[in-house]
Coordinates of C-alpha atoms and ligand atoms in Angstrom, one line a residue:
M21 CA 27.4 -92.2 22.5
S22 CA 27.7 -89.3 20.0
L23 CA 31.2 -89.0 18.6
L24 CA 31.5 -85.3 19.4
R25 CA 29.0 -84.5 22.1
G26 CA 30.2 -87.3 24.5
K27 CA 28.3 -87.1 27.7
R28 CA 28.5 -83.3 27.9
L29 CA 25.7 -82.3 25.6
A30 CA 22.2 -83.7 25.4
G31 CA 21.1 -85.0 22.1
M32 CA 20.3 -82.5 19.3
D33 CA 16.8 -81.8 18.1
E34 CA 16.2 -84.0 15.0
G35 CA 15.1 -81.1 12.9
A36 CA 18.0 -78.9 14.1
A37 CA 20.4 -81.7 13.3
R38 CA 19.0 -82.1 9.8
F39 CA 18.9 -78.3 9.3
T40 CA 22.5 -77.7 10.2
A41 CA 24.0 -80.9 8.6
S42 CA 25.9 -80.7 5.3
V43 CA 26.1 -84.4 4.7
L44 CA 23.7 -84.3 1.8
Q45 CA 25.7 -81.8 -0.1
D46 CA 29.2 -83.0 1.0
G47 CA 29.6 -85.7 -1.6
P48 CA 32.1 -83.8 -3.8
L49 CA 34.2 -83.2 -0.7
L50 CA 34.7 -86.8 0.2
E51 CA 37.6 -87.6 -2.1
P52 CA 39.7 -84.5 -1.1
T53 CA 38.8 -85.1 2.6
V54 CA 40.1 -88.6 2.5
R55 CA 43.3 -87.4 0.9
I56 CA 43.8 -84.7 3.4
N57 CA 43.5 -87.2 6.2
Q58 CA 46.0 -89.5 4.5
A59 CA 48.5 -86.7 4.1
H60 CA 48.0 -85.5 7.6
I61 CA 48.5 -88.9 9.1
V62 CA 51.4 -89.8 6.8
S63 CA 53.2 -86.6 8.0
L64 CA 52.5 -87.2 11.7
G65 CA 53.7 -90.8 11.2
M66 CA 56.9 -89.7 9.4
D67 CA 57.8 -87.3 12.2
G68 CA 57.0 -89.9 14.9
V69 CA 54.3 -87.5 16.3
L70 CA 51.9 -90.4 15.8
D71 CA 53.0 -94.0 16.5
R72 CA 53.6 -95.6 13.1
G73 CA 51.4 -98.6 14.0
K74 CA 48.5 -96.4 14.7
A75 CA 49.2 -94.3 11.6
A76 CA 49.2 -97.5 9.5
A77 CA 45.9 -98.7 11.0
I78 CA 44.3 -95.3 10.2
L79 CA 45.7 -95.3 6.7
S80 CA 44.4 -98.8 6.0
A81 CA 41.0 -97.7 7.2
L82 CA 41.2 -94.6 5.0
E83 CA 42.0 -96.8 2.0
G84 CA 38.6 -98.4 2.5
A85 CA 36.9 -95.0 2.3
T86 CA 38.4 -94.1 -1.1
S87 CA 35.8 -96.1 -2.9
G88 CA 33.0 -94.2 -1.0
F89 CA 30.7 -95.3 1.7
A90 CA 27.2 -94.5 2.9
M91 CA 27.2 -91.3 4.9
D92 CA 24.9 -91.1 7.9
P93 CA 23.0 -87.7 7.9
S94 CA 23.0 -87.7 11.7
L95 CA 26.8 -87.3 11.7
E96 CA 26.7 -83.6 10.6
D97 CA 29.1 -83.7 7.7
V98 CA 31.6 -85.6 5.6
H99 CA 34.4 -85.0 8.2
M100 CA 32.6 -86.7 11.1
N101 CA 31.3 -89.5 8.8
L102 CA 34.9 -90.2 7.7
E103 CA 36.1 -90.3 11.3
A104 CA 33.3 -92.6 12.3
F105 CA 34.0 -94.8 9.3
V106 CA 37.7 -95.0 10.2
A107 CA 37.0 -95.6 13.9
K108 CA 34.9 -98.6 12.9
S109 CA 37.7 -100.4 11.1
A110 CA 40.8 -99.0 12.8
G111 CA 39.5 -99.4 16.3
E112 CA 41.3 -97.5 19.0
A113 CA 43.8 -95.9 16.6
G114 CA 40.9 -94.2 14.8
G115 CA 40.5 -91.9 17.8
Y116 CA 43.9 -90.3 16.9
M117 CA 42.8 -89.2 13.4
N118 CA 41.7 -85.7 14.4
L119 CA 45.0 -84.9 16.3
G120 CA 46.4 -81.6 15.2
K121 CA 43.6 -80.7 12.9
S122 CA 40.0 -79.4 12.9
R123 CA 37.1 -79.5 10.5
N124 CA 37.8 -75.8 10.0
D125 CA 41.2 -76.2 8.3
Q126 CA 40.1 -79.5 6.8
V127 CA 37.0 -78.1 5.0
S128 CA 38.8 -75.0 3.7
T129 CA 41.6 -77.3 2.4
A130 CA 39.1 -79.7 0.8
L131 CA 37.3 -76.7 -0.9
R132 CA 40.6 -75.5 -2.3
M133 CA 41.3 -78.9 -3.7
R134 CA 37.9 -79.1 -5.2
A135 CA 38.1 -75.5 -6.5
R136 CA 41.4 -76.2 -8.3
Q137 CA 39.8 -79.2 -9.9
E138 CA 36.8 -77.2 -11.0
I139 CA 39.0 -74.4 -12.3
L140 CA 41.1 -76.8 -14.4
G141 CA 38.0 -78.6 -15.6
V142 CA 36.4 -75.3 -16.8
L143 CA 39.7 -74.3 -18.3
R144 CA 39.9 -77.5 -20.3
K145 CA 36.4 -77.0 -21.6
L146 CA 37.1 -73.3 -22.4
L147 CA 40.0 -74.4 -24.5
G148 CA 37.7 -76.9 -26.3
S149 CA 35.2 -74.1 -27.1
V150 CA 38.0 -71.8 -28.2
S151 CA 39.2 -74.4 -30.6
A152 CA 35.7 -74.9 -31.9
L153 CA 35.4 -71.2 -32.5
L154 CA 38.8 -71.0 -34.2
D155 CA 38.1 -74.0 -36.4
A156 CA 34.7 -72.5 -37.5
S157 CA 36.2 -69.1 -38.1
S158 CA 38.9 -70.5 -40.4
G159 CA 36.4 -71.2 -43.1
A160 CA 34.4 -68.0 -42.6
D161 CA 36.9 -65.2 -43.3
D162 CA 34.8 -64.2 -46.4
A163 CA 31.4 -65.1 -44.9
L164 CA 29.7 -61.8 -44.8
I165 CA 27.1 -60.9 -42.1
P166 CA 25.6 -57.6 -41.0
G167 CA 27.2 -56.3 -37.9
Y168 CA 25.0 -54.5 -35.4
T169 CA 25.1 -51.7 -32.8
H170 CA 22.0 -51.0 -30.8
L171 CA 20.7 -54.0 -32.7
Q172 CA 20.4 -51.8 -35.8
V173 CA 22.4 -52.8 -38.9
A174 CA 25.7 -50.9 -38.5
Q175 CA 28.5 -52.2 -40.7
P176 CA 29.2 -55.4 -42.6
T177 CA 31.5 -57.9 -40.9
T178 CA 32.3 -61.5 -41.3
L179 CA 31.2 -64.6 -39.4
S180 CA 34.9 -65.2 -38.8
H181 CA 35.3 -61.8 -37.2
Y182 CA 32.4 -62.6 -34.9
L183 CA 33.7 -66.0 -33.9
L184 CA 37.2 -64.7 -33.3
C185 CA 35.7 -62.0 -31.0
Y186 CA 34.5 -64.8 -28.7
A187 CA 37.6 -66.9 -29.1
E188 CA 39.5 -63.8 -27.8
A189 CA 37.0 -63.2 -24.9
L190 CA 37.0 -66.9 -23.8
L191 CA 40.8 -66.9 -23.8
R192 CA 40.8 -63.9 -21.6
D193 CA 38.4 -65.8 -19.3
A194 CA 40.8 -68.8 -19.3
G195 CA 43.7 -66.5 -18.4
R196 CA 41.6 -65.1 -15.5
L197 CA 41.0 -68.6 -14.2
A198 CA 44.7 -69.5 -14.5
D199 CA 45.5 -66.3 -12.4
C200 CA 43.0 -67.3 -9.8
Y201 CA 44.4 -70.8 -9.6
G202 CA 47.6 -69.4 -8.0
R203 CA 45.6 -67.9 -5.1
V204 CA 43.5 -71.0 -4.7
N205 CA 46.2 -73.6 -4.7
L206 CA 47.5 -73.0 -1.1
S207 CA 47.0 -75.2 1.9
P208 CA 45.3 -74.2 5.1
M209 CA 46.2 -77.5 6.8
G210 CA 47.9 -77.2 10.2
S211 CA 45.8 -74.2 11.1
A212 CA 43.4 -76.4 13.0
A213 CA 40.5 -74.5 14.4
F214 CA 42.1 -71.1 13.6
A215 CA 45.0 -70.7 16.1
G216 CA 47.2 -73.5 15.0
T217 CA 48.1 -76.4 17.1
T218 CA 50.6 -77.6 19.8
V219 CA 51.1 -80.7 17.7
N220 CA 54.1 -80.6 15.4
V221 CA 52.3 -80.6 12.0
N222 CA 54.7 -80.1 9.1
R223 CA 52.5 -77.7 7.2
R224 CA 54.7 -77.5 4.1
R225 CA 55.1 -81.2 3.8
V226 CA 51.3 -81.8 4.1
A227 CA 50.8 -79.0 1.5
E228 CA 53.2 -80.7 -0.9
L229 CA 51.7 -84.2 -0.4
L230 CA 48.4 -82.6 -1.4
G231 CA 49.7 -80.9 -4.5
F232 CA 49.5 -77.4 -3.2
D233 CA 52.1 -74.8 -4.3
G234 CA 52.4 -73.4 -0.7
I235 CA 50.4 -72.6 2.4
V236 CA 48.0 -69.9 3.5
E237 CA 50.3 -68.7 6.3
N238 CA 48.2 -66.9 8.8
T239 CA 46.2 -69.6 10.5
M240 CA 43.1 -67.5 11.1
D241 CA 43.1 -66.3 7.5
A242 CA 43.6 -70.0 6.4
V243 CA 40.4 -71.3 8.0
S244 CA 38.1 -68.3 7.4
A245 CA 39.0 -66.9 4.0
R246 CA 36.6 -67.7 1.2
D247 CA 37.7 -65.0 -1.2
F248 CA 39.2 -67.9 -3.2
M249 CA 35.7 -69.3 -3.7
I250 CA 34.2 -65.9 -4.5
E251 CA 37.0 -65.3 -7.0
A252 CA 36.6 -68.7 -8.7
I253 CA 32.8 -68.3 -8.9
S254 CA 33.2 -64.7 -10.3
A255 CA 35.6 -66.1 -12.9
F256 CA 33.0 -68.8 -13.7
L257 CA 30.3 -66.1 -13.9
I258 CA 32.3 -64.0 -16.4
V259 CA 32.7 -67.1 -18.6
Q260 CA 28.9 -67.6 -18.4
L261 CA 28.1 -64.0 -19.1
D262 CA 30.2 -64.3 -22.3
L263 CA 28.4 -67.5 -23.2
S264 CA 25.1 -65.9 -22.6
R265 CA 25.8 -63.1 -25.1
L266 CA 27.1 -65.6 -27.6
A267 CA 24.0 -67.7 -27.1
E268 CA 21.8 -64.6 -27.6
D269 CA 23.6 -63.7 -30.9
L270 CA 23.4 -67.3 -32.3
I271 CA 19.7 -67.5 -31.3
F272 CA 19.1 -64.3 -33.3
Y273 CA 21.4 -65.3 -36.2
S274 CA 19.4 -68.5 -36.5
S275 CA 16.0 -66.8 -36.1
S276 CA 13.4 -66.8 -38.9
E277 CA 14.1 -63.1 -39.4
A278 CA 17.9 -63.3 -39.7
S279 CA 18.6 -66.9 -40.8
Y280 CA 22.3 -66.3 -41.3
I281 CA 23.1 -69.6 -39.6
T282 CA 21.3 -72.9 -38.9
I283 CA 22.0 -74.5 -35.6
P284 CA 22.4 -78.3 -35.6
D285 CA 19.3 -80.3 -34.9
A286 CA 21.2 -82.1 -32.1
Y287 CA 21.0 -78.9 -30.0
A288 CA 17.4 -77.8 -30.9
S289 CA 14.0 -78.8 -29.6
T290 CA 10.6 -78.6 -31.2
S291 CA 7.1 -77.6 -30.1
S292 CA 4.4 -79.9 -28.7
I293 CA 1.8 -78.1 -30.9
M294 CA 3.5 -76.3 -33.8
P295 CA 4.9 -79.1 -36.0
Q296 CA 7.2 -76.7 -37.9
K297 CA 9.2 -75.3 -35.0
K298 CA 12.9 -75.6 -34.4
N299 CA 14.0 -73.9 -31.2
A300 CA 17.5 -73.2 -30.0
A301 CA 16.8 -75.0 -26.7
A302 CA 20.5 -75.6 -25.7
L303 CA 21.5 -72.0 -26.4
E304 CA 18.5 -70.6 -24.5
T305 CA 19.5 -72.7 -21.5
V306 CA 23.0 -71.4 -21.8
R307 CA 21.6 -67.9 -21.8
A308 CA 19.5 -68.6 -18.7
K309 CA 22.3 -70.3 -16.7
A310 CA 24.0 -66.9 -16.5
S311 CA 21.2 -65.8 -14.1
S312 CA 21.7 -68.9 -12.0
V313 CA 25.5 -68.4 -11.7
L314 CA 25.0 -64.8 -10.9
G315 CA 22.6 -65.8 -8.2
M316 CA 25.3 -68.2 -6.8
L317 CA 27.9 -65.5 -6.8
T318 CA 25.5 -63.1 -5.0
A319 CA 24.8 -65.8 -2.4
A320 CA 28.5 -66.5 -1.9
A321 CA 29.4 -62.8 -1.6
S322 CA 26.6 -62.0 0.8
L323 CA 27.5 -64.9 3.0
V324 CA 30.8 -63.3 4.0
K325 CA 29.5 -59.8 4.2
G326 CA 30.0 -58.7 7.8
L327 CA 30.8 -62.3 9.0
P328 CA 33.0 -62.3 12.1
Q329 CA 36.4 -64.1 12.2
S330 CA 37.1 -66.9 12.1
Y331 CA 34.9 -69.9 11.3
D332 CA 31.1 -69.6 11.4
L333 CA 28.8 -72.3 10.2
D334 CA 27.4 -69.8 7.7
L335 CA 30.4 -70.7 5.5
Q336 CA 29.1 -74.2 5.0
E337 CA 26.2 -72.7 3.0
M338 CA 28.7 -71.6 0.4
N339 CA 30.4 -74.9 -0.3
S340 CA 28.1 -76.4 -2.9
L341 CA 27.9 -73.1 -4.8
L342 CA 31.4 -73.9 -6.0
W343 CA 30.6 -77.1 -7.9
K344 CA 27.1 -76.1 -8.9
S345 CA 28.4 -72.9 -10.6
S346 CA 31.2 -74.7 -12.4
E347 CA 28.9 -77.5 -13.5
A348 CA 26.6 -74.9 -15.1
V349 CA 29.6 -73.3 -16.9
M350 CA 31.1 -76.6 -18.0
D351 CA 27.8 -77.9 -19.4
S352 CA 27.2 -74.6 -21.2
L353 CA 30.7 -74.7 -22.7
S354 CA 29.9 -78.2 -24.1
M355 CA 26.7 -76.9 -25.6
V356 CA 28.4 -73.9 -27.2
A357 CA 31.2 -76.0 -28.6
G358 CA 28.8 -78.5 -30.1
T359 CA 26.6 -75.8 -31.6
V360 CA 29.5 -73.9 -33.1
R361 CA 31.0 -77.1 -34.6
G362 CA 27.7 -78.2 -36.1
M363 CA 26.2 -74.9 -37.3
T364 CA 25.9 -74.0 -41.0
Y365 CA 26.1 -70.6 -42.7
D366 CA 23.7 -69.3 -45.3
A367 CA 25.9 -67.2 -47.7
E368 CA 23.1 -66.0 -49.9
R369 CA 20.9 -64.6 -47.2
S370 CA 23.7 -63.3 -45.0
S371 CA 25.5 -61.3 -47.8
R372 CA 22.2 -59.9 -49.0
N373 CA 21.4 -58.7 -45.5
A374 CA 24.9 -57.4 -45.1
L375 CA 24.1 -55.0 -48.0
L376 CA 20.7 -53.9 -46.6
G377 CA 20.6 -51.2 -44.0
F378 CA 23.3 -49.2 -45.9
G379 CA 26.1 -50.5 -43.6
V380 CA 28.8 -49.2 -45.9
A381 CA 27.8 -45.6 -45.1
A382 CA 30.7 -45.0 -42.8
D383 CA 33.3 -46.4 -45.3
L384 CA 31.8 -44.0 -47.9
A385 CA 32.1 -41.0 -45.6
E386 CA 35.7 -42.0 -44.9
T387 CA 36.5 -42.3 -48.6
L388 CA 35.0 -38.9 -49.3
C389 CA 37.3 -37.4 -46.7
V390 CA 40.5 -39.3 -47.4
E391 CA 40.3 -39.5 -51.2
F392 CA 38.3 -36.3 -52.1
G393 CA 39.4 -33.9 -49.3
I394 CA 35.9 -33.4 -47.9
Q395 CA 35.9 -32.5 -44.2
F396 CA 34.8 -35.7 -42.4
R397 CA 31.7 -34.1 -40.7
A398 CA 30.6 -32.6 -44.1
A399 CA 31.1 -36.1 -45.7
H400 CA 29.1 -37.6 -42.9
H401 CA 26.2 -35.3 -43.6
M402 CA 26.4 -35.9 -47.4
V403 CA 26.2 -39.7 -46.9
G404 CA 23.5 -39.2 -44.4
A405 CA 21.4 -37.3 -46.9
V406 CA 22.0 -40.2 -49.4
A407 CA 20.8 -42.7 -46.7
A408 CA 17.6 -40.7 -46.2
G409 CA 16.8 -41.0 -49.9
L410 CA 17.7 -44.7 -50.3
P411 CA 15.0 -47.4 -50.4
R412 CA 15.5 -50.5 -48.2
E413 CA 16.5 -52.6 -51.3
Y414 CA 19.1 -50.5 -53.1
T415 CA 21.9 -51.0 -55.5
P416 CA 25.5 -49.5 -55.3
A417 CA 24.7 -47.7 -58.6
Q418 CA 21.8 -45.9 -57.0
V419 CA 24.2 -44.8 -54.2
G420 CA 26.7 -43.6 -56.8
R421 CA 24.2 -41.4 -58.5
L422 CA 22.8 -39.9 -55.3
L423 CA 26.1 -39.2 -53.8
Q424 CA 27.5 -37.6 -56.9
K425 CA 24.7 -35.1 -56.8
E426 CA 25.2 -34.4 -53.1
A427 CA 28.9 -33.9 -53.6
E428 CA 28.3 -31.6 -56.5
A429 CA 25.9 -29.5 -54.4
G430 CA 28.7 -29.1 -51.9
G431 CA 31.1 -28.1 -54.7
F432 CA 33.0 -31.4 -54.9
S433 CA 33.4 -33.8 -57.8
V434 CA 33.0 -37.5 -56.8
P435 CA 32.8 -40.0 -59.6
A436 CA 29.8 -42.4 -59.2
S437 CA 32.0 -45.3 -60.3
R438 CA 34.3 -44.8 -57.3
V439 CA 31.4 -44.7 -55.0
E440 CA 30.0 -47.9 -56.5
Q441 CA 33.3 -49.7 -55.9
V442 CA 33.4 -48.8 -52.2
C443 CA 29.7 -49.5 -51.7
T444 CA 29.6 -53.3 -51.4
P445 CA 30.0 -55.3 -48.2
Q446 CA 32.9 -57.2 -49.9
A447 CA 34.7 -53.9 -50.5
S448 CA 33.9 -52.7 -47.0
I449 CA 35.7 -55.7 -45.5
A450 CA 38.6 -55.7 -47.9
L451 CA 39.3 -52.0 -47.4
K452 CA 39.6 -52.2 -43.7
K453 CA 43.1 -51.3 -42.6
T454 CA 42.7 -51.9 -38.9
E455 CA 44.6 -54.7 -37.1
G456 CA 41.9 -57.0 -35.6
S457 CA 39.3 -55.9 -38.1
P458 CA 37.2 -58.2 -40.3
N459 CA 39.6 -57.8 -43.2
P460 CA 40.4 -61.5 -44.0
S461 CA 44.2 -60.9 -43.9
M462 CA 43.8 -59.4 -40.4
A463 CA 41.5 -62.3 -39.4
K464 CA 44.2 -64.8 -40.4
A465 CA 46.8 -63.0 -38.2
T466 CA 44.4 -62.8 -35.3
R467 CA 43.6 -66.5 -35.6
L468 CA 47.2 -67.4 -35.6
R469 CA 47.9 -65.4 -32.5
L470 CA 44.9 -66.8 -30.7
K471 CA 46.0 -70.3 -31.5
E472 CA 49.4 -69.6 -29.9
D473 CA 47.7 -68.1 -26.8
A474 CA 45.5 -71.2 -26.6
G475 CA 48.5 -73.4 -27.0
R476 CA 50.3 -71.7 -24.2
L477 CA 47.3 -72.0 -21.9
G478 CA 47.0 -75.7 -22.9
S479 CA 50.6 -76.3 -21.8
W480 CA 50.1 -74.5 -18.6
L481 CA 47.0 -76.7 -17.9
D482 CA 48.9 -79.9 -18.8
S483 CA 51.6 -78.9 -16.4
K484 CA 49.2 -78.3 -13.5
E485 CA 47.4 -81.6 -14.1
A486 CA 50.7 -83.4 -14.3
S487 CA 51.9 -81.8 -11.1
L488 CA 48.7 -82.8 -9.3
A489 CA 49.1 -86.3 -10.6
R490 CA 52.7 -86.4 -9.3
S491 CA 51.6 -85.4 -5.8
T492 CA 48.9 -88.1 -5.8
G493 CA 51.6 -90.6 -6.7
R494 CA 54.0 -89.3 -4.0
L495 CA 51.2 -89.5 -1.4
A496 CA 50.5 -93.1 -2.4
E497 CA 54.2 -94.0 -2.0
E498 CA 54.4 -92.4 1.5
I499 CA 51.2 -94.2 2.5
A500 CA 52.6 -97.5 1.3
K501 CA 55.9 -96.9 3.2
I502 CA 54.1 -96.4 6.5
R503 CA 51.7 -99.3 6.0
R504 CA 54.7 -101.6 5.2
R505 CA 56.6 -100.1 8.3
Ligands
LIG16 N1 30.5 -79.0 7.6 C1 31.3 -77.8 7.8 C2 31.5 -77.0 6.6 O1 31.3 -77.5 5.6 C3 32.7 -78.3 8.4 C4 33.3 -77.4 9.3 C5 32.5 -77.4 10.6 N2 33.2 -76.7 11.6 C6 32.6 -76.5 12.8 N3 33.3 -75.8 13.7 N4 31.3 -76.8 13.0 O2 31.9 -75.8 6.7

């Protein structure tokens, strides 16, 4: 006889059973689901709501499930599989396991436990990538590269400035995940189907035993809310979008045309026909994964659009998007960290290209204004006229001569020697006064600050992991007490 249908309902169409079952994707929910059942039964046992002998029998059976077991696809999902598994070894007592709870509060709780684990995992990897970026930047404060806007050479910058840009962005992403953790780590247990239960379930104790910081109070909200999933997946997506831009830049920087960096062989592939090829395979895949994660967020968001309260089976379709999206992000973070740690910089080629494209033009116009009293717009036009007359390969001396003439025509005297001084990528970097700019002294300050920020996030992460480990220990103690009786 079917565990749920009893004698009331006729058997389900085989295709419909397969179509609606989540067993095949529920694997990552088994561990949290076992723990939820342990905490629930412990709590009922502690309060005498459930006879301690029965509680002990259920807990012993659950112990056997912790190492995993073969799930039967005909039993709908992980929840029914676990109940069937427990019933097999706990006998009659197994039939009490679902007292005071439902699959609705249980799946939402398991998803929150899984989500917090994924968030902490992504955060850990993010900090690894940030540390790779900071390490690589520390040797690259003087490593000139051309900076682009509209993918046209714009102004000289340094490899360090570029890498710190991403360290900063990824730390922001890490902070976003840490914020989101607070809204994820709340327990729905005790809400049962959606209206609560007549059984005296101590919601706060169950929450604590499961490592939650509190409960989702309204029981209808507790079972049906999935904003925590959408928020986590969006935070993952934002990481992946940053990584995709970084990947694109590194692919370009390592291209035959730019060749500012060489990516490590370990992250490259070659061609089946062209023997000379080295392709940035890992970075291209990082770039592509952004589309997949965006697709997952779109799927998750559209699943709740217009969905009635409280639980609908539509929600089940969202579950696996959580770990699929975080897996893509964690893998991508590993690829980026490995690439950044192993890449090499071509100083000769990069600094030559940093000169090409007349990227110092803005610095020159500023100098004409600040040092020679020429109105900025007029200076902008003067330097523009010089740019129009410059060949692609030019020397600072040429710029000096041309600019002197332009200035004279406008009634100003600008020595060619001063122009030459300002007109190199090295000078451009050194003359920058802006906090956060590529000026090497600013880069050092930025790096120091980012290291501190990363350290703070690292301690936060350690404390969350330690607190989850403590709750696991506490649950194990309470289980042991009941089983000893
Ligand atoms: N497998 C379901 C899910 O993942 C569990 C909840 C099922 N609830 C129900 N009332 N059918 O969402």
